[in-house]
PDB file of C-alpha atoms in Angstrom:
ATOM      1  CA  MET A 245      -4.973  10.041  24.319  1.00 71.00           C
ATOM      2  CA  CYS A 246      -3.973   9.968  20.634  1.00 82.00           C
ATOM      3  CA  SER A 247      -4.761   8.441  17.328  1.00 82.00           C
ATOM      4  CA  TYR A 248      -2.153   6.008  16.046  1.00 84.00           C
ATOM      5  CA  LEU A 249      -1.601   5.604  12.302  1.00 80.00           C
ATOM      6  CA  LEU A 250       0.716   3.011  10.806  1.00 80.00           C
ATOM      7  CA  ILE A 251       2.226   4.152   7.626  1.00 82.00           C
ATOM      8  CA  ASN A 252       4.533   2.364   5.120  1.00 76.00           C
ATOM      9  CA  THR A 253       5.905   4.844   2.667  1.00 77.00           C
ATOM     10  CA  ASP A 254       7.563   2.201   0.539  1.00 78.00           C
ATOM     11  CA  HIS A 255       4.157   0.826  -0.373  1.00 73.00           C
ATOM     12  CA  GLU A 256       1.826   3.855   0.032  1.00 75.00           C
ATOM     13  CA  TYR A 257      -0.070   1.917   2.732  1.00 74.00           C
ATOM     14  CA  SER A 258      -1.552   3.204   6.041  1.00 80.00           C
ATOM     15  CA  GLN A 259      -3.878   2.014   8.703  1.00 79.00           C
ATOM     16  CA  LEU A 260      -5.471   3.481  11.636  1.00 79.00           C
ATOM     17  CA  LEU A 261      -4.424   1.242  14.611  1.00 84.00           C
ATOM     18  CA  ALA A 262      -6.233   2.940  17.472  1.00 85.00           C
ATOM     19  CA  ASP A 263      -8.046   6.197  18.184  1.00 83.00           C
ATOM     20  CA  GLN A 264      -8.282   8.112  21.455  1.00 84.00           C
ATOM     21  CA  ALA A 265      -5.970   5.555  23.188  1.00 88.00           C
ATOM     22  CA  ASN A 266      -2.585   5.319  24.868  1.00 90.00           C
ATOM     23  CA  ILE A 267       0.126   3.002  23.484  1.00 92.00           C
ATOM     24  CA  ILE A 268       1.412   0.708  26.092  1.00 94.00           C
ATOM     25  CA  LYS A 269       3.697  -1.764  24.439  1.00 95.00           C
ATOM     26  CA  ILE A 270       5.187  -2.466  21.013  1.00 95.00           C
ATOM     27  CA  LYS A 271       7.094  -5.669  20.710  1.00 94.00           C
ATOM     28  CA  PRO A 272       8.506  -7.564  17.680  1.00 96.00           C
ATOM     29  CA  SER A 273       8.387 -11.403  17.645  1.00 96.00           C
ATOM     30  CA  PRO A 274      11.614 -13.326  18.157  1.00 97.00           C
ATOM     31  CA  ASP A 275      12.081 -13.866  14.463  1.00 96.00           C
ATOM     32  CA  GLN A 276      11.102 -10.171  13.570  1.00 95.00           C
ATOM     33  CA  SER A 277       8.198 -11.332  11.374  1.00 95.00           C
ATOM     34  CA  TYR A 278       5.357 -10.002  13.468  1.00 94.00           C
ATOM     35  CA  LEU A 279       4.959  -6.952  15.654  1.00 93.00           C
ATOM     36  CA  PHE A 280       2.289  -6.529  18.325  1.00 93.00           C
ATOM     37  CA  PHE A 281       0.863  -3.358  19.625  1.00 95.00           C
ATOM     38  CA  GLN A 282      -1.115  -2.881  22.943  1.00 96.00           C
ATOM     39  CA  PHE A 283      -3.308   0.181  23.332  1.00 95.00           C
ATOM     40  CA  ASP A 284      -5.228   1.132  26.471  1.00 95.00           C
ATOM     41  CA  ARG A 285      -8.223   3.358  26.909  1.00 93.00           C
ATOM     42  CA  LYS A 286      -9.402   4.763  30.274  1.00 91.00           C
ATOM     43  CA  SER A 287     -13.048   5.426  30.844  1.00 85.00           C
ATOM     44  CA  SER A 288     -14.555   8.001  33.210  1.00 87.00           C
ATOM     45  CA  GLN A 289     -17.198   5.320  34.008  1.00 89.00           C
ATOM     46  CA  HIS A 290     -14.872   2.880  35.636  1.00 90.00           C
ATOM     47  CA  PRO A 291     -11.519   2.801  37.348  1.00 91.00           C
ATOM     48  CA  TRP A 292      -9.738   0.236  35.120  1.00 93.00           C
ATOM     49  CA  SER A 293      -8.391   0.541  31.560  1.00 94.00           C
ATOM     50  CA  THR A 294      -9.431  -1.672  28.694  1.00 95.00           C
ATOM     51  CA  SER A 295      -6.986  -2.854  26.086  1.00 95.00           C
ATOM     52  CA  LYS A 296      -6.667  -3.612  22.428  1.00 94.00           C
ATOM     53  CA  LEU A 297      -4.137  -5.959  20.878  1.00 95.00           C
ATOM     54  CA  ILE A 298      -2.961  -5.705  17.197  1.00 94.00           C
ATOM     55  CA  MET A 299      -0.645  -7.958  15.472  1.00 94.00           C
ATOM     56  CA  ILE A 300       1.068  -6.828  12.134  1.00 92.00           C
ATOM     57  CA  ASP A 301       2.771  -9.126   9.664  1.00 91.00           C
ATOM     58  CA  LEU A 302       5.925  -7.154   8.837  1.00 88.00           C
ATOM     59  CA  GLU A 303       6.543  -8.960   5.620  1.00 87.00           C
ATOM     60  CA  LYS A 304       3.021  -8.251   4.158  1.00 85.00           C
ATOM     61  CA  TRP A 305       2.692  -5.009   6.280  1.00 84.00           C
ATOM     62  CA  GLU A 306      -0.847  -5.688   7.238  1.00 87.00           C
ATOM     63  CA  GLU A 307      -2.824  -6.500  10.322  1.00 90.00           C
ATOM     64  CA  ILE A 308      -3.261 -10.164  11.036  1.00 92.00           C
ATOM     65  CA  PRO A 309      -6.461 -11.443  12.738  1.00 93.00           C
ATOM     66  CA  ILE A 310      -5.598 -13.042  16.057  1.00 93.00           C
ATOM     67  CA  GLU A 311      -7.274 -15.948  17.736  1.00 93.00           C
ATOM     68  CA  VAL A 312      -7.297 -16.997  21.503  1.00 94.00           C
ATOM     69  CA  VAL A 313      -6.259 -20.572  21.797  1.00 93.00           C
ATOM     70  CA  ASN A 314      -9.100 -22.695  23.458  1.00 86.00           C
ATOM     71  CA  GLU A 315     -11.382 -19.655  23.577  1.00 86.00           C
ATOM     72  CA  PRO A 316     -12.167 -18.691  19.931  1.00 77.00           C
ATOM     73  CA  LEU A 317     -15.025 -16.342  20.850  1.00 82.00           C
ATOM     74  CA  MET A 318     -12.878 -14.178  22.940  1.00 90.00           C
ATOM     75  CA  THR A 319     -11.616 -11.074  21.230  1.00 90.00           C
ATOM     76  CA  LEU A 320      -8.635  -8.872  22.201  1.00 94.00           C
ATOM     77  CA  ASN A 321      -8.688  -6.610  19.176  1.00 92.00           C
ATOM     78  CA  THR A 322     -11.302  -4.355  20.704  1.00 92.00           C
ATOM     79  CA  PHE A 323     -11.241  -2.334  23.917  1.00 94.00           C
ATOM     80  CA  GLN A 324     -13.005  -4.932  26.010  1.00 94.00           C
ATOM     81  CA  TRP A 325     -10.576  -6.628  28.339  1.00 96.00           C
ATOM     82  CA  PRO A 326      -7.945  -5.067  30.569  1.00 96.00           C
ATOM     83  CA  ILE A 327      -4.600  -6.598  29.618  1.00 96.00           C
ATOM     84  CA  HIS A 328      -1.984  -6.754  32.328  1.00 95.00           C
ATOM     85  CA  GLU A 329       0.929  -8.404  30.536  1.00 95.00           C
ATOM     86  CA  ILE A 330       1.921  -9.519  27.059  1.00 95.00           C
ATOM     87  CA  ASP A 331       4.974 -11.401  25.813  1.00 95.00           C
ATOM     88  CA  TRP A 332       6.057 -13.736  22.967  1.00 96.00           C
ATOM     89  CA  ILE A 333       6.377 -17.391  23.643  1.00 96.00           C
ATOM     90  CA  ASN A 334       7.925 -18.063  20.273  1.00 96.00           C
ATOM     91  CA  ASP A 335       7.798 -16.618  16.694  1.00 95.00           C
ATOM     92  CA  SER A 336       4.028 -16.865  16.435  1.00 92.00           C
ATOM     93  CA  GLU A 337       2.481 -17.406  19.990  1.00 95.00           C
ATOM     94  CA  VAL A 338       1.883 -14.535  22.507  1.00 96.00           C
ATOM     95  CA  THR A 339       0.809 -14.965  26.133  1.00 96.00           C
ATOM     96  CA  VAL A 340      -1.595 -12.499  27.447  1.00 96.00           C
ATOM     97  CA  THR A 341      -2.552 -12.019  31.084  1.00 96.00           C
ATOM     98  CA  ILE A 342      -6.087 -10.731  31.833  1.00 96.00           C
ATOM     99  CA  PRO A 343      -8.541 -10.821  34.719  1.00 97.00           C
ATOM    100  CA  ASP A 344      -9.725 -14.234  35.681  1.00 96.00           C
ATOM    101  CA  ILE A 345     -13.452 -13.767  34.919  1.00 95.00           C
ATOM    102  CA  GLU A 346     -15.724 -15.535  32.584  1.00 90.00           C
ATOM    103  CA  THR A 347     -16.669 -12.452  30.406  1.00 92.00           C
ATOM    104  CA  ALA A 348     -15.504  -8.840  30.302  1.00 94.00           C
ATOM    105  CA  THR A 349     -18.791  -7.308  31.336  1.00 94.00           C
ATOM    106  CA  THR A 350     -18.921  -4.298  33.449  1.00 94.00           C
ATOM    107  CA  GLU A 351     -20.414  -6.294  36.188  1.00 95.00           C
ATOM    108  CA  HIS A 352     -17.702  -8.927  36.201  1.00 95.00           C
ATOM    109  CA  LEU A 353     -14.966  -6.477  35.906  1.00 95.00           C
ATOM    110  CA  THR A 354     -16.336  -4.320  38.679  1.00 94.00           C
ATOM    111  CA  GLU A 355     -16.505  -7.363  41.016  1.00 95.00           C
ATOM    112  CA  TRP A 356     -13.007  -8.331  39.929  1.00 96.00           C
ATOM    113  CA  TYR A 357     -11.554  -4.888  40.397  1.00 94.00           C
ATOM    114  CA  HIS A 358     -13.002  -4.720  43.931  1.00 95.00           C
ATOM    115  CA  SER A 359     -11.857  -8.221  45.014  1.00 95.00           C
ATOM    116  CA  GLU A 360      -8.825  -8.588  47.302  1.00 93.00           C
ATOM    117  CA  ASN A 361      -6.891 -10.927  45.174  1.00 91.00           C
ATOM    118  CA  LYS A 362      -7.672  -9.747  41.656  1.00 93.00           C
ATOM    119  CA  ALA A 363      -6.980 -13.152  40.223  1.00 96.00           C
ATOM    120  CA  LYS A 364      -5.511 -13.254  36.737  1.00 96.00           C
ATOM    121  CA  LYS A 365      -5.236 -15.966  34.006  1.00 96.00           C
ATOM    122  CA  THR A 366      -2.946 -16.289  31.132  1.00 96.00           C
ATOM    123  CA  ILE A 367      -4.138 -17.181  27.632  1.00 95.00           C
ATOM    124  CA  THR A 368      -2.321 -17.807  24.334  1.00 95.00           C
ATOM    125  CA  VAL A 369      -2.878 -15.885  21.233  1.00 95.00           C
ATOM    126  CA  ILE A 370      -1.903 -16.831  17.771  1.00 93.00           C
ATOM    127  CA  PRO A 371      -2.251 -15.359  14.294  1.00 90.00           C
ATOM    128  CA  LYS A 372      -5.343 -16.739  12.438  1.00 85.00           C
TER     129      LYS A 372
END
């Protein structure tokens, strides 16, 4: 568990990306204009990890708000959902695989975790 700070020495810019987390994946977009980070956090209160997804615009060197296509109220930039897989579809769209549950409540995640098939769904994330 570490703190992750993004530093751009050319522009004297820094930003705390995540605190008390583990970095799982860093991957640039196919055109190298964006970079996403996936962080995970494990809790002693439950057996699954929750994830946080951050997208950085490499030209502006700043975090870009992200939006889940067809589910605008879902947030992935907080440690709420377990994220199983992330990959770029194209230069600005990312697929994210999460548990196939309605909301990421402790009750729903516990039921999902103890289910036999652990169904997953894939959603699409875009920069806002």
